[in-house]
Short mmCIF file of C-alpha atoms in Angstrom, two decimals:
data_model
loop_
_atom_site.label_atom_id
_atom_site.label_comp_id
_atom_site.label_asym_id
_atom_site.label_seq_id
_atom_site.Cartn_x
_atom_site.Cartn_y
_atom_site.Cartn_z
CA ARG A 164 126.84 110.54 113.92
CA GLY A 165 123.58 109.78 112.24
CA ILE A 166 121.00 107.17 111.26
CA ASN A 167 121.64 105.30 108.04
CA SER A 168 118.24 105.36 106.37
CA PHE A 169 119.42 102.91 103.71
CA GLU A 170 120.20 100.26 106.33
CA LEU A 171 116.97 100.99 108.21
CA ALA A 172 114.86 100.70 105.06
CA SER A 173 116.61 97.54 103.87
CA GLU A 174 116.32 95.67 107.17
CA SER A 175 112.73 96.80 107.66
CA MET A 176 111.73 95.77 104.15
CA ALA A 177 113.08 92.28 104.77
CA ILE A 178 110.98 91.98 107.92
CA VAL A 179 107.84 93.28 106.22
CA GLN A 180 108.29 90.84 103.33
CA ARG A 181 108.85 87.89 105.66
CA ARG A 182 105.72 88.70 107.65
CA PHE A 183 103.67 89.20 104.48
CA TYR A 184 104.55 85.71 103.25
CA GLU A 185 103.78 84.27 106.67
CA ASP A 186 100.33 85.89 106.74
CA PHE A 187 99.48 85.39 103.07
CA PRO A 188 101.03 82.08 101.99
CA GLN A 189 100.07 80.01 98.97
CA HIS A 190 96.32 79.48 99.19
CA PRO A 191 94.91 75.95 98.67
CA LYS A 192 92.39 77.29 96.14
CA GLU A 193 95.20 78.48 93.83
CA GLU A 194 96.11 74.99 92.57
CA PRO A 195 92.86 74.21 90.67
CA TYR A 196 93.26 77.49 88.78
CA GLY A 197 96.87 76.84 87.84
CA PHE A 198 98.19 80.06 89.34
CA ALA A 199 101.73 80.68 88.11
CA THR A 200 102.66 82.28 91.45
CA PRO A 201 101.06 82.77 94.87
CA SER A 202 100.52 86.25 96.31
CA THR A 203 103.74 88.28 96.23
CA MET A 204 105.24 91.41 97.73
CA LYS A 205 108.18 92.70 95.72
CA PRO A 206 110.35 95.80 96.17
CA THR A 207 111.33 96.93 92.67
CA GLN A 208 112.83 100.43 93.03
CA VAL A 209 115.09 102.15 95.57
CA GLU A 210 115.84 105.86 95.86
CA CYS A 211 117.78 107.78 98.50
CA ALA A 212 119.15 111.23 99.17
CA ARG A 213 122.23 111.81 97.03
CA GLY A 214 125.40 112.97 98.73
CA ALA A 215 129.06 112.12 99.04
CA LEU A 216 129.95 108.44 99.40
CA ASN A 217 130.98 109.03 103.03
CA GLN A 218 127.62 110.61 103.99
CA LEU A 219 124.69 108.75 105.52
CA PRO A 220 121.53 109.26 103.46
CA PRO A 221 118.87 110.99 105.61
CA TRP A 222 116.02 109.33 103.71
CA THR A 223 115.48 106.25 101.57
CA THR A 224 112.40 105.22 99.64
CA ILE A 225 111.68 101.65 98.58
CA SER A 226 108.86 101.17 96.08
CA GLY A 227 107.24 98.05 94.70
CA ASP A 228 103.98 96.20 94.38
CA ILE A 229 101.81 93.59 96.03
CA ARG A 230 100.04 91.10 93.81
CA LEU A 231 97.28 89.08 95.44
CA THR A 232 95.50 85.99 94.31
CA PRO A 233 91.74 86.64 94.58
CA PHE A 234 91.37 84.47 97.67
CA TYR A 235 92.74 87.19 99.97
CA ASP A 236 90.96 90.43 100.86
CA VAL A 237 92.90 93.55 99.93
CA ALA A 238 91.57 95.44 102.96
CA VAL A 239 93.02 92.79 105.28
CA VAL A 240 96.38 93.02 103.50
CA VAL A 241 96.52 96.81 103.86
CA GLU A 242 95.65 96.58 107.55
CA LYS A 243 98.28 93.91 108.15
CA VAL A 244 101.09 95.74 106.33
CA ASN A 245 100.28 99.01 108.09
CA GLY A 246 100.45 97.03 111.33
CA TYR A 247 103.91 95.70 110.51
CA ILE A 248 105.16 99.26 110.02
CA GLN A 249 103.59 100.46 113.27
CA GLU A 250 105.16 97.63 115.25
CA LEU A 251 108.59 98.33 113.78
CA ASN A 252 108.33 102.03 114.58
CA GLU A 253 107.34 101.24 118.16
CA GLY A 254 110.14 98.67 118.53
CA MET A 255 112.84 100.53 116.63
CA GLU A 256 115.49 99.71 119.26
CA THR A 257 114.87 95.95 119.45
CA LYS A 258 112.94 94.63 116.43
CA ILE A 259 115.12 95.80 113.54
CA PRO A 260 118.61 94.28 113.11
CA THR A 261 121.54 96.66 112.87
CA ARG A 262 124.72 96.23 110.84
CA GLY A 263 127.85 96.36 112.88
CA PRO A 264 128.61 98.01 116.24
CA CYS A 265 128.12 101.57 114.98
CA SER A 266 124.79 101.02 113.27
CA LYS A 267 121.89 102.47 115.28
CA TYR A 268 118.35 103.63 114.53
CA THR A 269 117.98 105.70 117.71
CA LEU A 270 120.58 108.17 118.97
CA GLU A 271 121.12 110.35 122.03
CA GLY A 272 123.02 113.60 122.55
CA ASP A 273 122.64 117.30 121.98
CA ASP A 274 124.75 117.08 118.84
CA VAL A 275 122.19 114.86 117.07
CA ASP A 276 119.43 116.44 115.01
CA VAL A 277 117.45 113.26 114.29
CA LYS A 278 117.28 111.05 117.35
CA ARG A 279 114.98 108.33 116.05
CA GLY A 280 114.43 106.72 112.68
CA LYS A 281 110.91 106.56 111.29
CA LEU A 282 109.19 104.26 108.81
CA GLU A 283 106.27 105.40 106.68
CA MET A 284 104.03 103.41 104.33
CA ASP A 285 102.41 105.25 101.43
CA TRP A 286 99.82 103.51 99.24
CA ILE A 287 99.09 104.72 95.70
CA PHE A 288 95.33 104.64 96.28
CA LYS A 289 93.30 107.10 98.34
CA ASP A 290 91.05 104.57 100.08
CA ILE A 291 90.05 100.90 100.03
CA GLU A 292 87.11 101.51 97.72
CA GLU A 293 89.47 102.87 95.09
CA VAL A 294 91.71 99.82 95.17
CA ARG A 295 88.69 97.50 95.08
CA LEU A 296 87.99 98.82 91.58
CA MET A 297 91.15 96.97 90.50
CA GLU A 298 90.65 93.69 92.38
CA GLY A 299 91.36 90.49 90.50
CA ILE A 300 88.99 87.55 90.21
CA ALA A 301 88.84 83.79 90.19
CA CYS A 302 86.91 82.80 87.06
CA ASP A 303 84.11 80.25 87.32
CA LEU A 304 85.72 76.96 86.31
CA THR A 305 82.32 75.39 85.64
CA SER A 306 80.87 78.16 83.46
CA THR A 307 79.70 77.76 79.88
CA GLY A 308 81.87 80.75 78.98
CA LEU A 309 85.06 79.03 80.03
CA GLU A 310 83.99 75.79 78.39
CA ALA A 311 83.34 77.59 75.10
CA LEU A 312 86.60 79.57 75.26
CA THR A 313 88.58 76.41 76.02
CA GLN A 314 86.96 74.47 73.18
CA ALA A 315 87.48 77.33 70.71
CA THR A 316 91.14 77.71 71.66
CA LYS A 317 91.75 73.99 71.24
CA GLU A 318 90.09 74.00 67.82
CA VAL A 319 92.18 76.93 66.57
CA LYS A 320 95.53 76.29 68.30
CA GLY A 321 95.38 72.50 68.55
CA ALA A 322 95.89 72.46 72.33
CA VAL A 323 94.87 74.50 75.35
CA LYS A 324 95.99 74.75 78.96
CA PRO A 325 94.13 77.38 81.02
CA TYR A 326 96.17 79.04 83.77
CA ALA A 327 95.98 82.06 86.05
CA ILE A 328 98.32 84.92 86.99
CA THR A 329 98.15 87.68 89.55
CA GLY A 330 97.45 91.21 88.39
CA SER A 331 94.55 93.58 88.07
CA LEU A 332 91.99 94.84 85.61
CA PRO A 333 89.45 97.58 86.32
CA LEU A 334 85.92 96.59 87.33
CA VAL A 335 86.15 92.83 86.65
CA ARG A 336 85.35 91.94 90.27
CA GLN A 337 82.32 94.25 90.29
CA MET A 338 81.08 92.79 87.01
CA GLN A 339 81.49 89.25 88.31
CA ASN A 340 79.64 90.13 91.50
CA ALA A 341 76.85 91.55 89.34
CA GLY A 342 76.38 88.15 87.70
CA PHE A 343 78.48 88.39 84.54
CA ASP A 344 80.43 85.29 83.46
CA ILE A 345 83.85 86.93 83.33
CA GLN A 346 86.73 85.16 81.58
CA ILE A 347 90.09 86.84 80.96
CA THR A 348 92.30 85.94 78.04
CA GLY A 349 94.98 87.52 75.90
CA TYR A 350 96.92 86.74 72.73
CA GLY A 351 100.11 88.74 72.97
CA LEU A 352 103.59 87.40 73.69
CA SER A 353 104.24 86.87 77.38
CA THR A 354 107.99 87.08 76.71
CA THR A 355 107.63 90.74 75.69
CA TYR A 356 104.91 91.73 78.13
CA HIS A 357 105.75 95.13 79.72
CA ALA A 358 109.06 95.20 77.85
CA ASP A 359 110.41 98.42 76.36
CA ASN A 360 109.82 96.97 72.90
CA GLU A 361 106.58 95.13 73.68
CA TYR A 362 104.94 93.75 70.56
CA ALA A 363 102.48 91.13 69.34
CA LEU A 364 102.41 88.93 66.23
CA ILE A 365 99.80 89.50 63.54
CA SER A 366 99.43 85.72 63.25
CA ASP A 367 98.49 85.52 66.93
CA MET A 368 95.90 88.28 66.48
CA GLN A 369 94.44 86.38 63.52
CA ASP A 370 94.15 83.28 65.72
CA ALA A 371 92.62 85.42 68.47
CA PHE A 372 89.91 86.66 66.12
CA GLN A 373 89.05 83.09 65.12
CA ILE A 374 89.00 81.96 68.76
CA LEU A 375 86.68 84.75 69.85
CA LEU A 376 84.46 84.23 66.81
CA ARG A 377 84.22 80.51 67.58
CA THR A 378 83.55 81.24 71.27
CA ILE A 379 80.57 83.38 70.31
CA SER A 380 79.31 80.68 67.95
CA ILE A 381 79.54 77.95 70.61
CA ASN A 382 77.73 80.10 73.15
CA GLU A 383 74.95 80.88 70.67
CA GLN A 384 74.45 77.15 70.10
CA THR A 385 74.08 76.50 73.85
CA VAL A 386 71.62 79.34 74.58
#
């Protein structure tokens, strides 16, 4: 007899994801920015204790990431997710579905070493201030910087369609709060982004240079 950590982790992850999307749904401010996706919580890796195929794994780790649009506060998200885990630990017998009549997350008897499953949430950052250094932003849609960048891109590429994605860059939120007109752009290939063989085209970098040069020129004319 034992607790199947793989089943416990899988069922719990499904509950945590569902509650995340209930608490942090698509935000109405995302549409004007053309966000490709709303805030997401995605498990991307699973690891468990290795043993024979007929052995229950005593531990399972699910890893992944949360990507927020800038209209949600990261501190609130951390508090909420930690709360989900606490509630599941406290309601282990009733709040987490089991799989079949022999699947249990709490056990009784002197022959059982582990009598109760346990969920833990580990964040990669030490404290909230550390993660705030990587907060994303919503660019100012009325700024002269965006207007110049849009015009320059259209002149060089022939067309332009600004959009937004979730992700993080260091210090951009702090710089924006300090009064800088922050715009974020890139000229690589999105189809190879984060790929094992990620690459960019020299022709795109040549266009990028012309776009940035023209952006500077337009801004100098408006100062």
